[in-house]
Amino acid sequence: MGYLIYRNQLLNVYAPKYDTGGKFWPIVHSSTIFSLVLMHVIAIGMFGIKDLALASSLMVPLPILTLLFNEYCRKRFLPIFESYPVECLVKKDKEDQSDPSMDAFYDKLSTAYEDPALIPRRRRSTDGHNSPLLPAEV
């Protein structure tokens, strides 16, 4: 019984202190791309030393394509990992408060994530009135 309680607390209750919120991911990505390009250059050199001209020439586009992929990832995903200054966030909140369409957005947001299974069903009786699933005894 104690095992189940400790397991639940470790998995669901306590927040791990080593969680960085993804701040380490850009470093891992850059290291991986660097290692991949280095491996391509070493492979091109090894094929050149072994007089495999076709294999060496077919390897030349790979580092270029890898660097293009790296540039795409930097433009697409790196802004997600950057933190914004509080001043910009406060400015955005003030803009949202003065926007008249935000009230409609908040109204839709309150019902946007309702589970369809939990929404009550409305049943119509033959006389046009709503009736419960079980008739009330009076």
C-alpha positions as protocol buffer text, in pm:
chain_id: "A"
residue {
  index: 1
  type: MET
  ca { x: 0 y: 0 z: 0 }
}
residue {
  index: 2
  type: GLY
  ca { x: 283 y: 235 z: 87 }
}
residue {
  index: 3
  type: TYR
  ca { x: 444 y: 163 z: -251 }
}
residue {
  index: 4
  type: LEU
  ca { x: 130 y: 278 z: -433 }
}
residue {
  index: 5
  type: ILE
  ca { x: 108 y: 599 z: -229 }
}
residue {
  index: 6
  type: TYR
  ca { x: 476 y: 689 z: -280 }
}
residue {
  index: 7
  type: ARG
  ca { x: 455 y: 602 z: -648 }
}
residue {
  index: 8
  type: ASN
  ca { x: 149 y: 826 z: -693 }
}
residue {
  index: 9
  type: GLN
  ca { x: 318 y: 1111 z: -509 }
}
residue {
  index: 10
  type: LEU
  ca { x: 634 y: 1083 z: -714 }
}
residue {
  index: 11
  type: LEU
  ca { x: 452 y: 1061 z: -1046 }
}
residue {
  index: 12
  type: ASN
  ca { x: 161 y: 1299 z: -995 }
}
residue {
  index: 13
  type: VAL
  ca { x: 219 y: 1524 z: -694 }
}
residue {
  index: 14
  type: TYR
  ca { x: 576 y: 1643 z: -674 }
}
residue {
  index: 15
  type: ALA
  ca { x: 714 y: 1861 z: -952 }
}
residue {
  index: 16
  type: PRO
  ca { x: 1064 y: 1749 z: -1049 }
}
residue {
  index: 17
  type: LYS
  ca { x: 1331 y: 2010 z: -974 }
}
residue {
  index: 18
  type: TYR
  ca { x: 1532 y: 1919 z: -1284 }
}
residue {
  index: 19
  type: ASP
  ca { x: 1256 y: 2029 z: -1522 }
}
residue {
  index: 20
  type: THR
  ca { x: 1385 y: 2323 z: -1728 }
}
residue {
  index: 21
  type: GLY
  ca { x: 1078 y: 2378 z: -1942 }
}
residue {
  index: 22
  type: GLY
  ca { x: 1260 y: 2284 z: -2262 }
}
residue {
  index: 23
  type: LYS
  ca { x: 1538 y: 2543 z: -2229 }
}
residue {
  index: 24
  type: PHE
  ca { x: 1802 y: 2277 z: -2296 }
}
residue {
  index: 25
  type: TRP
  ca { x: 1651 y: 2156 z: -2623 }
}
residue {
  index: 26
  type: PRO
  ca { x: 1814 y: 2419 z: -2853 }
}
residue {
  index: 27
  type: ILE
  ca { x: 2155 y: 2320 z: -2717 }
}
residue {
  index: 28
  type: VAL
  ca { x: 2085 y: 1952 z: -2779 }
}
residue {
  index: 29
  type: HIS
  ca { x: 1961 y: 2027 z: -3130 }
}
residue {
  index: 30
  type: SER
  ca { x: 2268 y: 2235 z: -3215 }
}
residue {
  index: 31
  type: SER
  ca { x: 2500 y: 1965 z: -3081 }
}
residue {
  index: 32
  type: THR
  ca { x: 2322 y: 1700 z: -3283 }
}
residue {
  index: 33
  type: ILE
  ca { x: 2342 y: 1903 z: -3605 }
}
residue {
  index: 34
  type: PHE
  ca { x: 2711 y: 1977 z: -3546 }
}
residue {
  index: 35
  type: SER
  ca { x: 2783 y: 1607 z: -3488 }
}
residue {
  index: 36
  type: LEU
  ca { x: 2589 y: 1510 z: -3798 }
}
residue {
  index: 37
  type: VAL
  ca { x: 2776 y: 1758 z: -4020 }
}
residue {
  index: 38
  type: LEU
  ca { x: 3107 y: 1644 z: -3870 }
}
residue {
  index: 39
  type: MET
  ca { x: 3015 y: 1283 z: -3948 }
}
residue {
  index: 40
  type: HIS
  ca { x: 2934 y: 1380 z: -4307 }
}
residue {
  index: 41
  type: VAL
  ca { x: 3270 y: 1556 z: -4350 }
}
residue {
  index: 42
  type: ILE
  ca { x: 3456 y: 1258 z: -4203 }
}
residue {
  index: 43
  type: ALA
  ca { x: 3266 y: 1020 z: -4434 }
}
residue {
  index: 44
  type: ILE
  ca { x: 3349 y: 1236 z: -4737 }
}
residue {
  index: 45
  type: GLY
  ca { x: 3717 y: 1230 z: -4633 }
}
residue {
  index: 46
  type: MET
  ca { x: 3718 y: 855 z: -4577 }
}
residue {
  index: 47
  type: PHE
  ca { x: 3555 y: 788 z: -4913 }
}
residue {
  index: 48
  type: GLY
  ca { x: 3809 y: 1021 z: -5075 }
}
residue {
  index: 49
  type: ILE
  ca { x: 4102 y: 839 z: -4911 }
}
residue {
  index: 50
  type: LYS
  ca { x: 3969 y: 500 z: -5025 }
}
residue {
  index: 51
  type: ASP
  ca { x: 3935 y: 628 z: -5385 }
}
residue {
  index: 52
  type: LEU
  ca { x: 3556 y: 594 z: -5389 }
}
residue {
  index: 53
  type: ALA
  ca { x: 3482 y: 902 z: -5596 }
}
residue {
  index: 54
  type: LEU
  ca { x: 3115 y: 819 z: -5656 }
}
residue {
  index: 55
  type: ALA
  ca { x: 3040 y: 769 z: -5286 }
}
residue {
  index: 56
  type: SER
  ca { x: 3233 y: 1082 z: -5194 }
}
residue {
  index: 57
  type: SER
  ca { x: 3050 y: 1294 z: -5452 }
}
residue {
  index: 58
  type: LEU
  ca { x: 2710 y: 1155 z: -5343 }
}
residue {
  index: 59
  type: MET
  ca { x: 2787 y: 1258 z: -4982 }
}
residue {
  index: 60
  type: VAL
  ca { x: 2853 y: 1626 z: -5070 }
}
residue {
  index: 61
  type: PRO
  ca { x: 2484 y: 1738 z: -5067 }
}
residue {
  index: 62
  type: LEU
  ca { x: 2418 y: 1583 z: -4726 }
}
residue {
  index: 63
  type: PRO
  ca { x: 2594 y: 1846 z: -4510 }
}
residue {
  index: 64
  type: ILE
  ca { x: 2428 y: 2121 z: -4715 }
}
residue {
  index: 65
  type: LEU
  ca { x: 2083 y: 1967 z: -4668 }
}
residue {
  index: 66
  type: THR
  ca { x: 2154 y: 1916 z: -4297 }
}
residue {
  index: 67
  type: LEU
  ca { x: 2247 y: 2284 z: -4255 }
}
residue {
  index: 68
  type: LEU
  ca { x: 1934 y: 2389 z: -4444 }
}
residue {
  index: 69
  type: PHE
  ca { x: 1726 y: 2171 z: -4211 }
}
residue {
  index: 70
  type: ASN
  ca { x: 1901 y: 2330 z: -3914 }
}
residue {
  index: 71
  type: GLU
  ca { x: 1816 y: 2678 z: -4042 }
}
residue {
  index: 72
  type: TYR
  ca { x: 1452 y: 2577 z: -4089 }
}
residue {
  index: 73
  type: CYS
  ca { x: 1434 y: 2442 z: -3734 }
}
residue {
  index: 74
  type: ARG
  ca { x: 1595 y: 2757 z: -3595 }
}
residue {
  index: 75
  type: LYS
  ca { x: 1342 y: 2980 z: -3767 }
}
residue {
  index: 76
  type: ARG
  ca { x: 1045 y: 2757 z: -3687 }
}
residue {
  index: 77
  type: PHE
  ca { x: 1111 y: 2635 z: -3333 }
}
residue {
  index: 78
  type: LEU
  ca { x: 1373 y: 2854 z: -3165 }
}
residue {
  index: 79
  type: PRO
  ca { x: 1135 y: 3146 z: -3090 }
}
residue {
  index: 80
  type: ILE
  ca { x: 924 y: 2904 z: -2885 }
}
residue {
  index: 81
  type: PHE
  ca { x: 1215 y: 2844 z: -2648 }
}
residue {
  index: 82
  type: GLU
  ca { x: 1299 y: 3210 z: -2597 }
}
residue {
  index: 83
  type: SER
  ca { x: 1152 y: 3384 z: -2298 }
}
residue {
  index: 84
  type: TYR
  ca { x: 987 y: 3720 z: -2345 }
}
residue {
  index: 85
  type: PRO
  ca { x: 1044 y: 4022 z: -2121 }
}
residue {
  index: 86
  type: VAL
  ca { x: 767 y: 4106 z: -1875 }
}
residue {
  index: 87
  type: GLU
  ca { x: 721 y: 4447 z: -2034 }
}
residue {
  index: 88
  type: CYS
  ca { x: 611 y: 4292 z: -2364 }
}
residue {
  index: 89
  type: LEU
  ca { x: 375 y: 4052 z: -2190 }
}
residue {
  index: 90
  type: VAL
  ca { x: 213 y: 4330 z: -1985 }
}
residue {
  index: 91
  type: LYS
  ca { x: 171 y: 4536 z: -2303 }
}
residue {
  index: 92
  type: LYS
  ca { x: 2 y: 4242 z: -2476 }
}
residue {
  index: 93
  type: ASP
  ca { x: -231 y: 4189 z: -2178 }
}
residue {
  index: 94
  type: LYS
  ca { x: -334 y: 4555 z: -2183 }
}
residue {
  index: 95
  type: GLU
  ca { x: -404 y: 4533 z: -2556 }
}
residue {
  index: 96
  type: ASP
  ca { x: -618 y: 4225 z: -2495 }
}
residue {
  index: 97
  type: GLN
  ca { x: -814 y: 4396 z: -2219 }
}
residue {
  index: 98
  type: SER
  ca { x: -908 y: 4687 z: -2446 }
}
residue {
  index: 99
  type: ASP
  ca { x: -1002 y: 4459 z: -2737 }
}
residue {
  index: 100
  type: PRO
  ca { x: -1385 y: 4428 z: -2759 }
}
residue {
  index: 101
  type: SER
  ca { x: -1369 y: 4086 z: -2924 }
}
residue {
  index: 102
  type: MET
  ca { x: -1195 y: 3930 z: -2622 }
}
residue {
  index: 103
  type: ASP
  ca { x: -1525 y: 3897 z: -2430 }
}
residue {
  index: 104
  type: ALA
  ca { x: -1668 y: 3679 z: -2707 }
}
residue {
  index: 105
  type: PHE
  ca { x: -1343 y: 3483 z: -2712 }
}
residue {
  index: 106
  type: TYR
  ca { x: -1361 y: 3419 z: -2336 }
}
residue {
  index: 107
  type: ASP
  ca { x: -1726 y: 3310 z: -2368 }
}
residue {
  index: 108
  type: LYS
  ca { x: -1632 y: 3055 z: -2634 }
}
residue {
  index: 109
  type: LEU
  ca { x: -1326 y: 2948 z: -2436 }
}
residue {
  index: 110
  type: SER
  ca { x: -1532 y: 2847 z: -2133 }
}
residue {
  index: 111
  type: THR
  ca { x: -1718 y: 2584 z: -2337 }
}
residue {
  index: 112
  type: ALA
  ca { x: -1445 y: 2496 z: -2587 }
}
residue {
  index: 113
  type: TYR
  ca { x: -1297 y: 2212 z: -2384 }
}
residue {
  index: 114
  type: GLU
  ca { x: -1609 y: 2045 z: -2249 }
}
residue {
  index: 115
  type: ASP
  ca { x: -1617 y: 1671 z: -2279 }
}
residue {
  index: 116
  type: PRO
  ca { x: -1906 y: 1575 z: -2509 }
}
residue {
  index: 117
  type: ALA
  ca { x: -1989 y: 1281 z: -2284 }
}
residue {
  index: 118
  type: LEU
  ca { x: -2056 y: 1518 z: -1994 }
}
residue {
  index: 119
  type: ILE
  ca { x: -2294 y: 1749 z: -2181 }
}
residue {
  index: 120
  type: PRO
  ca { x: -2652 y: 1670 z: -2073 }
}
residue {
  index: 121
  type: ARG
  ca { x: -2880 y: 1535 z: -2341 }
}
residue {
  index: 122
  type: ARG
  ca { x: -3215 y: 1699 z: -2397 }
}
residue {
  index: 123
  type: ARG
  ca { x: -3499 y: 1465 z: -2470 }
}
residue {
  index: 124
  type: ARG
  ca { x: -3834 y: 1580 z: -2597 }
}
residue {
  index: 125
  type: SER
  ca { x: -4153 y: 1408 z: -2501 }
}
residue {
  index: 126
  type: THR
  ca { x: -4444 y: 1369 z: -2736 }
}
residue {
  index: 127
  type: ASP
  ca { x: -4620 y: 1672 z: -2591 }
}
residue {
  index: 128
  type: GLY
  ca { x: -4321 y: 1901 z: -2664 }
}
residue {
  index: 129
  type: HIS
  ca { x: -4201 y: 1939 z: -2303 }
}
residue {
  index: 130
  type: ASN
  ca { x: -3860 y: 1831 z: -2179 }
}
residue {
  index: 131
  type: SER
  ca { x: -3885 y: 1523 z: -1963 }
}
residue {
  index: 132
  type: PRO
  ca { x: -3621 y: 1357 z: -1747 }
}
residue {
  index: 133
  type: LEU
  ca { x: -3499 y: 1007 z: -1817 }
}
residue {
  index: 134
  type: LEU
  ca { x: -3685 y: 874 z: -1513 }
}
residue {
  index: 135
  type: PRO
  ca { x: -4030 y: 1007 z: -1437 }
}
residue {
  index: 136
  type: ALA
  ca { x: -4065 y: 1183 z: -1103 }
}
residue {
  index: 137
  type: GLU
  ca { x: -4306 y: 1025 z: -862 }
}
residue {
  index: 138
  type: VAL
  ca { x: -4539 y: 1269 z: -693 }
}
